[in-house]
XYZ file of C-alpha atoms in Angstrom:
684
model
C -67.184 148.866 206.451
C -68.011 145.413 205.044
C -69.113 144.394 201.556
C -71.123 141.404 200.301
C -69.685 139.374 197.423
C -71.247 136.513 195.490
C -69.355 133.207 195.413
C -70.262 129.884 193.878
C -70.717 127.264 196.599
C -69.801 123.854 195.145
C -71.530 122.019 198.019
C -74.950 123.569 197.305
C -74.680 124.608 193.655
C -75.876 128.057 194.723
C -74.426 131.542 194.715
C -73.703 132.491 198.320
C -73.345 136.078 199.496
C -70.316 136.292 201.730
C -69.331 139.234 203.922
C -65.870 140.505 203.049
C -63.637 143.336 204.223
C -63.914 146.682 202.477
C -60.614 146.054 200.696
C -61.864 142.871 199.024
C -63.877 144.419 196.211
C -61.233 146.775 194.915
C -58.488 144.137 195.226
C -60.635 141.904 193.000
C -61.128 144.764 190.532
C -57.388 145.406 190.301
C -56.284 141.753 190.313
C -58.681 140.819 187.509
C -58.240 144.062 185.553
C -56.726 144.397 182.095
C -54.273 147.138 183.074
C -51.280 144.884 182.459
C -52.719 143.799 179.120
C -53.146 147.448 178.039
C -49.662 148.418 179.181
C -48.207 145.490 177.212
C -50.177 146.498 174.086
C -47.299 148.173 172.246
C -49.345 148.779 169.105
C -51.984 150.687 171.070
C -49.428 152.647 173.068
C -47.301 153.616 170.059
C -50.323 154.738 168.039
C -51.639 156.841 170.919
C -48.214 158.403 171.443
C -47.892 159.351 167.779
C -51.438 160.705 167.718
C -50.807 162.806 170.831
C -47.575 164.263 169.406
C -49.440 165.220 166.234
C -52.391 166.797 168.102
C -50.126 168.850 170.389
C -48.152 170.037 167.361
C -51.349 171.168 165.567
C -52.445 173.251 168.551
C -48.995 174.780 168.992
C -48.959 175.647 165.291
C -52.029 177.797 165.960
C -50.050 179.689 168.607
C -52.170 178.381 171.484
C -51.234 176.932 174.856
C -51.939 173.207 174.912
C -54.404 172.269 177.676
C -55.210 168.555 177.709
C -58.168 166.689 179.176
C -57.456 162.958 179.604
C -60.662 161.060 180.483
C -60.117 157.624 182.037
C -56.433 158.162 182.595
C -55.758 154.845 184.356
C -52.028 154.854 185.115
C -51.649 158.402 183.779
C -49.714 157.048 180.781
C -51.443 159.121 178.088
C -51.170 162.300 180.185
C -47.415 161.757 180.582
C -47.190 161.241 176.833
C -49.004 164.554 176.299
C -46.658 166.518 178.587
C -43.631 164.885 176.959
C -45.047 165.915 173.576
C -45.124 169.544 174.744
C -48.524 170.040 176.387
C -48.564 172.959 178.847
C -50.923 171.303 181.319
C -53.004 168.143 181.596
C -56.128 167.365 183.598
C -56.275 163.577 184.077
C -59.651 162.210 185.176
C -59.985 158.777 186.833
C -63.139 157.671 188.687
C -61.717 154.503 190.332
C -60.102 155.776 193.530
C -57.295 153.182 193.952
C -56.366 153.725 190.302
C -56.405 157.524 190.706
C -54.091 157.198 193.717
C -51.756 154.943 191.732
C -51.755 157.415 188.836
C -50.837 160.215 191.236
C -47.843 158.238 192.494
C -46.755 157.258 188.972
C -47.004 160.858 187.747
C -44.927 162.062 190.698
C -42.315 159.326 190.259
C -41.873 160.294 186.598
C -41.505 163.980 187.462
C -44.740 165.308 185.937
C -46.704 166.348 189.045
C -46.295 170.064 188.231
C -48.002 169.648 184.870
C -50.540 166.880 185.484
C -53.482 167.150 187.861
C -55.220 163.881 188.773
C -58.965 164.355 189.291
C -60.655 161.464 191.105
C -64.157 161.910 189.662
C -66.382 160.752 186.877
C -65.845 163.148 183.976
C -69.506 164.210 184.107
C -68.892 165.544 187.639
C -65.817 167.602 186.728
C -66.200 171.365 187.116
C -64.514 174.153 185.132
C -63.616 177.698 186.210
C -62.141 179.504 189.214
C -62.162 177.116 192.158
C -63.199 174.240 189.899
C -61.407 171.011 189.031
C -60.190 172.604 185.783
C -59.190 176.241 185.551
C -60.142 176.411 181.890
C -61.572 174.240 179.144
C -59.155 171.973 177.284
C -58.230 172.228 173.609
C -56.934 168.653 173.350
C -59.181 165.747 174.368
C -57.536 162.362 174.980
C -59.586 159.312 175.890
C -59.372 155.547 176.076
C -62.998 154.731 176.879
C -63.472 151.943 174.382
C -64.412 148.305 174.752
C -64.841 145.470 172.272
C -68.157 146.970 171.142
C -66.522 150.431 170.980
C -69.236 152.223 172.972
C -69.992 149.715 175.736
C -68.093 151.597 178.462
C -70.183 154.736 178.012
C -67.899 156.483 175.539
C -70.707 158.380 173.796
C -72.271 159.996 176.907
C -68.788 160.896 178.178
C -67.832 162.546 174.864
C -71.189 164.288 174.654
C -70.762 165.808 178.119
C -67.107 166.703 177.529
C -67.890 168.664 174.348
C -70.724 170.490 176.076
C -68.843 171.336 179.270
C -65.127 170.542 179.364
C -63.446 171.244 176.023
C -63.268 174.150 173.608
C -65.093 174.162 170.299
C -62.798 172.855 167.576
C -60.635 170.922 170.033
C -58.226 168.276 168.822
C -59.221 164.744 169.846
C -57.031 161.659 170.192
C -58.264 159.394 168.811
C -59.791 161.622 166.146
C -62.258 159.144 164.685
C -63.595 155.592 165.044
C -65.007 153.508 162.199
C -67.097 150.364 162.668
C -66.939 147.547 160.096
C -69.172 144.506 159.651
C -69.417 141.418 157.471
C -72.398 139.135 156.941
C -71.518 135.426 157.139
C -72.979 131.951 157.309
C -71.427 129.825 160.053
C -72.708 126.580 161.499
C -70.181 126.921 164.340
C -71.109 130.464 165.361
C -74.848 129.988 164.795
C -74.727 127.008 167.153
C -74.062 129.537 169.933
C -77.367 131.316 169.228
C -80.058 128.742 168.466
C -80.906 125.205 169.564
C -80.508 122.797 166.654
C -82.474 119.581 165.934
C -80.912 116.397 167.346
C -81.049 112.888 165.844
C -81.644 110.199 168.493
C -82.115 106.578 167.439
C -83.640 107.625 164.122
C -85.995 110.099 165.782
C -85.610 113.859 165.465
C -85.713 116.037 168.574
C -86.852 119.501 167.507
C -86.252 122.814 169.274
C -89.369 124.568 170.591
C -90.891 127.027 168.058
C -90.633 129.820 170.637
C -86.857 129.314 170.802
C -86.428 129.111 167.028
C -88.471 132.280 166.479
C -86.785 134.209 169.289
C -84.488 137.126 168.410
C -82.151 136.031 171.191
C -80.099 138.006 173.678
C -79.187 141.539 172.646
C -75.744 141.536 174.241
C -72.670 141.280 172.053
C -70.653 138.053 171.897
C -67.066 139.236 172.312
C -64.381 136.704 171.459
C -60.857 136.374 170.093
C -62.097 136.066 166.513
C -58.532 135.391 165.393
C -59.003 131.899 166.873
C -62.084 131.216 164.719
C -60.724 129.770 161.490
C -61.980 131.383 158.252
C -62.798 127.808 157.211
C -65.602 127.804 159.788
C -67.608 130.592 158.160
C -68.581 131.655 154.621
C -68.724 135.397 153.812
C -71.970 136.302 152.048
C -70.974 139.891 151.332
C -68.024 142.283 151.453
C -66.643 143.939 154.558
C -68.954 146.945 155.004
C -68.147 150.316 156.549
C -71.136 150.816 158.837
C -70.518 154.210 160.454
C -67.872 156.584 161.788
C -67.756 158.793 164.877
C -65.781 162.058 164.834
C -64.584 162.616 168.401
C -63.327 166.146 167.746
C -66.872 167.453 167.234
C -70.025 167.608 169.308
C -71.737 164.230 169.133
C -74.905 162.651 170.486
C -75.482 159.548 172.560
C -79.075 159.311 171.289
C -80.330 156.335 169.261
C -79.023 156.178 165.696
C -79.151 153.717 162.815
C -76.897 153.319 159.775
C -77.288 151.075 156.732
C -74.885 149.682 154.176
C -76.118 148.392 150.818
C -74.271 145.640 148.978
C -74.754 142.755 146.568
C -74.552 139.230 147.993
C -71.322 137.583 146.862
C -72.608 134.043 147.341
C -75.760 132.162 148.257
C -76.285 130.883 151.758
C -77.964 131.367 155.115
C -77.530 134.838 156.572
C -76.952 134.172 160.259
C -74.106 136.100 161.814
C -72.444 139.512 161.600
C -68.721 139.769 162.394
C -67.694 143.248 163.483
C -64.677 145.258 164.605
C -63.448 148.844 164.501
C -60.516 151.095 163.714
C -59.250 154.199 165.486
C -57.777 157.020 163.389
C -55.465 158.805 165.795
C -55.155 161.841 163.508
C -57.504 163.614 161.027
C -55.464 162.463 158.013
C -55.925 158.791 158.887
C -52.187 158.119 158.759
C -52.036 156.702 162.298
C -54.481 153.799 162.546
C -55.032 151.366 165.400
C -57.203 148.476 164.248
C -58.972 145.725 166.153
C -59.313 143.549 163.047
C -58.701 139.797 163.558
C -55.344 138.372 162.535
C -56.673 136.552 159.448
C -57.381 139.940 157.796
C -53.629 140.699 157.816
C -51.356 139.748 154.881
C -49.097 138.240 157.561
C -51.396 137.048 160.386
C -48.470 136.538 162.762
C -47.831 140.315 162.622
C -51.245 141.172 164.084
C -51.016 142.736 167.560
C -52.525 140.668 170.385
C -54.773 142.236 172.974
C -57.464 141.036 175.343
C -58.916 144.365 176.441
C -60.267 144.832 172.894
C -61.465 141.793 170.986
C -63.910 141.372 168.106
C -67.690 141.253 168.140
C -70.089 138.584 166.928
C -73.734 139.579 166.494
C -76.471 137.062 165.756
C -79.259 138.152 163.443
C -82.751 137.908 164.966
C -83.623 135.238 162.378
C -81.600 133.380 159.794
C -82.664 133.922 156.171
C -81.703 132.633 152.748
C -79.818 134.988 150.451
C -78.929 134.443 146.805
C -75.756 135.478 145.020
C -76.373 138.766 143.216
C -79.218 139.755 145.545
C -79.246 143.364 146.741
C -79.099 143.504 150.535
C -79.126 146.168 153.216
C -77.329 145.593 156.512
C -78.451 147.956 159.270
C -76.733 148.661 162.558
C -78.503 150.498 165.363
C -76.995 151.800 168.553
C -78.084 153.560 171.696
C -75.641 155.048 174.169
C -74.109 151.692 175.181
C -74.722 148.893 172.661
C -75.160 147.912 169.000
C -77.466 145.497 167.170
C -77.815 144.422 163.530
C -80.598 143.504 161.105
C -80.715 142.479 157.444
C -83.178 143.341 154.696
C -83.443 142.303 151.077
C -84.261 145.126 148.664
C -86.917 142.900 147.090
C -88.625 142.513 150.465
C -88.111 146.076 151.662
C -91.319 147.984 152.230
C -90.824 151.639 151.220
C -93.546 152.604 153.688
C -91.605 151.087 156.578
C -89.135 153.615 157.890
C -88.973 152.568 161.525
C -85.536 151.121 162.379
C -85.436 147.611 163.841
C -85.889 147.436 167.600
C -83.265 145.987 169.909
C -83.412 142.150 170.005
C -85.067 140.835 173.135
C -85.338 137.239 174.320
C -88.965 136.127 174.524
C -88.393 132.376 174.915
C -86.308 132.482 178.151
C -83.709 130.088 176.740
C -81.320 132.922 175.889
C -81.674 134.202 179.432
C -80.889 130.826 181.008
C -78.372 129.319 178.578
C -75.139 131.144 177.859
C -73.745 131.101 174.322
C -71.138 128.433 175.182
C -73.992 126.406 176.687
C -75.947 126.616 173.420
C -72.804 125.390 171.675
C -72.488 122.531 174.138
C -76.096 121.418 173.645
C -75.581 121.545 169.859
C -72.302 119.583 169.910
C -73.159 116.385 167.986
C -70.068 114.435 169.091
C -70.766 115.235 172.707
C -74.430 114.271 172.336
C -73.435 110.959 170.723
C -71.212 110.175 173.714
C -74.067 110.719 176.172
C -76.560 108.804 174.019
C -74.143 105.865 173.678
C -73.570 105.841 177.434
C -77.296 105.996 178.186
C -78.065 103.284 175.647
C -75.586 100.973 177.393
C -77.220 101.325 180.835
C -80.954 101.780 180.149
C -83.412 98.889 180.413
C -87.183 98.701 179.964
C -87.710 98.936 183.716
C -85.169 101.751 184.246
C -86.217 104.690 186.422
C -83.937 107.696 185.793
C -83.211 110.784 187.820
C -81.332 113.629 186.129
C -79.438 116.293 188.070
C -78.150 119.109 185.836
C -79.335 122.599 184.930
C -81.405 122.840 181.754
C -80.182 119.499 180.439
C -81.530 117.438 177.541
C -80.317 114.174 179.128
C -83.740 113.319 180.613
C -85.318 113.830 177.170
C -82.707 111.514 175.635
C -83.381 108.894 178.315
C -87.107 108.966 177.551
C -86.460 108.668 173.802
C -84.195 105.678 174.478
C -86.971 103.807 176.255
C -86.565 104.380 179.991
C -89.653 103.341 181.987
C -89.788 106.614 183.935
C -87.656 109.766 183.944
C -87.462 112.446 186.646
C -85.399 115.601 186.339
C -84.451 118.096 189.031
C -84.292 121.687 187.818
C -82.650 124.458 189.805
C -84.902 127.266 188.583
C -88.411 127.888 187.311
C -87.133 129.355 184.035
C -84.869 126.389 183.372
C -87.752 124.019 184.071
C -90.040 125.907 181.679
C -87.512 125.672 178.848
C -87.306 121.878 179.125
C -91.116 121.804 179.301
C -91.143 123.659 175.963
C -88.798 121.041 174.471
C -91.032 118.214 175.672
C -94.201 119.882 174.393
C -92.679 120.659 170.982
C -91.895 116.948 170.579
C -95.157 115.560 172.034
C -93.343 114.138 175.064
C -95.047 116.131 177.773
C -95.796 113.024 179.820
C -92.403 111.461 179.173
C -90.373 113.376 181.763
C -91.484 114.628 185.161
C -89.727 117.899 185.966
C -89.280 118.717 189.644
C -88.259 122.128 190.902
C -86.847 120.619 194.093
C -83.398 120.719 195.653
C -81.716 117.285 195.855
C -81.550 117.418 199.661
C -85.326 118.029 199.800
C -86.309 115.230 197.413
C -88.275 112.358 198.963
C -89.911 109.147 197.879
C -93.332 110.796 197.528
C -91.936 113.198 194.919
C -90.894 110.129 192.909
C -94.259 108.380 193.311
C -92.621 105.706 195.432
C -90.223 104.746 192.635
C -86.625 103.865 193.379
C -83.966 105.276 191.067
C -81.953 102.822 189.004
C -79.968 105.369 186.926
C -78.783 108.675 188.349
C -77.396 110.886 185.597
C -75.950 114.342 185.019
C -73.768 116.019 182.419
C -72.836 117.513 184.935
C -73.594 121.178 184.239
C -74.598 123.872 186.718
C -75.091 127.510 185.812
C -73.387 128.746 188.987
C -70.139 126.828 188.344
C -67.210 129.116 187.587
C -64.168 126.848 187.833
C -64.052 123.310 186.392
C -64.263 121.504 189.750
C -67.362 123.446 190.845
C -69.417 120.910 188.899
C -68.519 118.431 191.657
C -71.840 119.656 193.023
C -73.150 116.572 191.171
C -71.321 114.433 193.756
C -73.111 116.250 196.564
C -76.439 115.725 194.783
C -75.657 112.016 194.422
C -74.927 111.877 198.161
C -78.110 113.782 199.053
C -80.371 111.324 197.164
C -78.480 108.164 198.208
C -81.491 106.909 200.182
C -83.667 106.964 197.039
C -81.336 104.795 194.960
C -81.821 101.082 194.357
C -78.950 98.791 195.329
C -76.535 98.724 192.408
C -77.850 101.973 190.898
C -75.904 103.116 187.853
C -74.323 106.542 188.305
C -73.602 108.401 185.063
C -70.963 109.769 185.005
C -69.501 107.112 187.266
C -66.428 109.194 188.067
C -64.446 112.301 187.210
C -60.785 113.221 187.103
C -59.041 116.552 187.515
C -56.262 117.025 184.968
C -53.355 119.446 184.758
C -50.346 120.302 182.649
C -47.787 123.087 182.662
C -48.126 125.409 179.684
C -46.458 128.195 177.746
C -49.023 130.752 176.610
C -48.603 132.426 173.273
C -50.052 135.694 174.576
C -52.311 135.257 177.615
C -49.313 135.658 179.946
C -49.470 139.407 179.234
C -52.533 139.923 181.429
C -50.499 138.997 184.525
C -46.944 140.004 183.556
C -45.312 143.079 185.157
C -44.578 145.882 182.722
C -41.839 147.926 184.419
C -41.585 150.660 181.806
C -44.059 151.576 179.080
C -43.011 153.833 176.185
C -40.166 155.050 178.388
C -42.329 155.817 181.440
C -41.841 154.037 184.758
C -45.101 152.250 185.656
C -43.586 149.781 188.135
C -45.873 151.178 190.849
C -48.798 149.760 188.884
C -47.084 146.373 188.785
C -46.666 146.497 192.552
C -50.303 147.488 193.020
C -51.523 144.573 190.912
C -49.205 142.189 192.757
C -50.528 143.313 196.161
C -54.053 142.658 194.965
C -53.066 139.259 193.564
C -51.614 138.429 196.980
C -54.903 139.319 198.656
C -56.582 136.051 199.662
C -57.922 133.863 196.882
C -56.728 136.218 194.139
C -53.700 133.915 193.948
C -55.892 130.966 193.056
C -56.746 129.616 189.629
C -59.008 131.706 187.451
C -61.373 130.626 184.641
C -60.403 131.185 180.998
C -61.728 129.665 177.721
C -58.405 128.318 176.489
C -59.619 127.705 172.927
C -59.316 131.496 172.567
C -55.798 131.583 174.045
C -53.283 129.280 172.319
C -50.728 127.544 174.502
C -48.133 124.785 174.292
C -47.928 121.877 176.686
C -44.536 121.658 178.404
C -45.435 118.578 180.467
C -47.651 115.599 179.823
C -51.358 116.173 180.543
C -51.985 114.147 183.685
C -54.905 113.165 185.913
C -54.012 114.427 189.387
C -57.218 113.719 191.373
C -60.022 111.179 190.977
C -63.610 111.412 192.260
C -65.684 108.237 192.512
C -69.341 109.154 192.053
C -70.461 105.575 192.735
C -69.628 106.344 196.375
C -70.923 109.197 198.515
C -68.784 112.273 199.182
C -66.172 111.259 201.783
C -66.218 112.913 205.178
C -62.468 113.434 205.322
C -60.245 115.589 203.072
C -58.679 113.977 200.011
C -55.148 114.977 199.025
C -52.891 114.440 196.065
C -49.230 115.336 195.565
C -46.734 114.728 192.827
C -44.665 116.327 190.090
C -44.669 116.560 186.300
C -41.295 116.762 184.509
C -40.836 119.296 181.720
C -40.571 117.437 178.416
C -40.443 120.405 176.000
C -38.319 123.522 175.715
C -40.282 126.685 176.437
C -41.238 129.363 178.910
C -43.664 128.036 181.517
C -46.229 130.680 182.480
C -48.488 128.522 184.597
C -50.727 125.487 184.833
C -53.908 124.612 182.919
C -56.559 122.593 184.782
C -59.725 120.855 183.587
C -62.185 118.077 184.392
C -62.940 114.895 182.479
C -66.143 112.962 183.129
C -66.181 109.197 182.749
C -69.755 108.378 181.745
C -69.024 104.648 181.683
C -65.831 102.633 181.875
C -65.140 103.301 178.173
C -66.872 106.618 177.378
C -65.294 109.877 178.563
C -66.287 113.492 177.931
C -63.581 116.105 178.384
C -64.232 119.681 179.457
C -60.634 120.502 178.565
C -58.429 118.885 175.934
C -60.468 117.508 173.034
C -57.639 115.581 171.389
C -54.056 114.441 171.902
C -51.343 117.057 172.343
C -49.211 117.385 169.203
C -45.525 116.534 169.128
C -44.774 120.261 169.307
C -47.101 120.667 172.300
C -50.034 122.329 170.519
C -53.429 121.826 172.185
C -57.084 121.756 171.146
C -59.558 122.832 173.816
C -63.289 122.505 174.329
C -65.183 125.598 173.191
C -67.965 124.973 175.694
C -66.389 125.139 179.137
C -63.813 127.387 180.729
C -60.658 125.798 182.055
C -58.749 126.830 185.168
C -55.450 128.710 184.836
C -52.948 129.200 187.630
C -50.324 131.802 186.695
C -46.836 131.630 188.164
C -45.450 134.907 189.485
C -42.593 134.729 187.034
C -42.077 132.393 184.060
C -39.771 129.399 184.220
C -37.418 128.600 181.341
C -37.742 124.904 180.596
C -34.911 123.051 178.925
C -37.240 120.112 178.235
C -34.749 117.501 179.438
C -36.923 116.282 182.314
C -34.564 117.507 185.035
C -36.971 120.248 186.177
C -40.575 119.547 187.115
C -43.750 121.209 188.350
C -44.548 119.984 191.847
C -48.222 120.061 192.788
C -50.340 119.627 195.868
C -54.149 119.356 195.793
C -56.486 119.162 198.745
C -60.223 118.520 198.387
C -62.115 119.654 201.466
C -65.591 117.998 201.444
C -67.142 120.524 203.831
C -66.240 123.341 201.402
C -66.599 121.474 198.129
C -63.570 123.291 196.794
C -60.024 122.286 195.893
C -57.058 124.112 197.349
C -53.912 123.836 195.286
C -50.290 124.828 195.343
C -47.583 124.644 192.683
C -43.831 125.141 192.589
C -40.959 124.496 190.209
C -38.423 121.871 191.283
C -35.097 121.877 189.442
């Protein structure tokens, strides 16, 4: 049986559906999973273990046999903890078949197969009774069904069904309770990810369309490593509020609910963003707590546990509003069975007749459906905008005819404002085109830019009114690009329209370079590192399973990560390893590059970071990776707008930093595929 998988095609800028073998999909699921991250999360594992010991002891103290139901068992780790703690029997439910098979092997290897039954089903399909999956209902319920938003993986429906069908009344639950916290803040940085801001161009002000400014935005949570957002970049307007708690030991509902927290504004400002996270109480007394709070809430931030499977949540209010210190406010959170959303009311504005809770935010302007949050941040980045405006100003003349090739870009609007004679812009989608039309209309520039929903290879002279292009420009940005070099689609666009360019046409950017450096990750290495044993249990079979999946085809290639969220140290110099000349058409033959980078700092090398830099002109460069020089200690600052590529080594390399060892690299750009194949090794 075959399966179809979507892949970005750098030669067309489109998402192609490729037929793959039946093994492909589950290998991808395992290779890109967070199982290793969870197994390395000692804080999580220790807290669960202690909570399970306590729950088993409480049931035994009542003189009952301990029957455990473990929903979403994964490797079977929590079930093995339960049996070790004294449980008489454990039913471990896992819906993902390869994972259930791995759990079965791990349970057998650790000698628990007589007391743990692996059930390869969704928990809502599990049956109880003679001949059923479970012989009797459980009196201890163990789950790890939580995501960054707490309920996003369907925890509430699963608990609701379990209490109705699979566990006894008054069962002990681990965790026992979850509590959600939230704080109202003002943050220019975070708000820039939600709304398009005005832009100053040559003394003129480019305004966002009213429909975008009045839009409530996308309802989905923005999950990030909030520990990497400095407290200096936001101003708290109120205290940390306890929004609601869920008691997992009792019958609960997955139906819509709303909860409000009243408080007095601590300072004046613009209410824009809600920061949120949660705690798990593993026992009823609240003595065993696993928190997802960011590191800057800790007295010693360096003591905060790191994890990637649970992060923190950022919610954007439907509309920013002014609040005054001393003002009485009410922050409301609503949730259905899978997601949360927030709203804010002032007591002075609250209508006592209005009791209906706020509805889920929904994008009505289309911009939040087309532009991702990092893309909003990129469009609002003033330094980046200044670079493009300076580059355009240096190449535009009164008789300039511009053609822009990028998705949902403001470059053509900038070119018109800077005095270009005529500006054309190719848009990849109808929605993207309509958003730029809104921008033009809001600024009375409707006739200033001609938007064409045409593929570059289909563009002809008639579409341009017989004009020849004198400036071809792009950011470049394409919504289908996953890895940094996928934006080389701009080069293919430049090649496709070559016949429409005047002799000596300016190409902006004129070139691009692929950069790399070997790095030591502070924590990200955990998502790919083998675990071996976890809390005394042998889970090496899981390591082997992940490794087999990583070895399956392109799973061994680089993967995209936003490195601003994942601190690392440079162990080599950052170096340009391939160059792409956009003033020329895409070559017909492969382009290769080989070399090595010596280690110049002591550290543990986990892999290689890769990014693109775009040279708009000979003296103006925009980086989609490093945004400043590497410090003497090797610390790096990364762009918040684009993901970088990361290639993980199978095992870390200990660098002495004396230059004797080096990372050898080999890159091969295949024009017919538009992709870059790469290989790395350590030479000592």
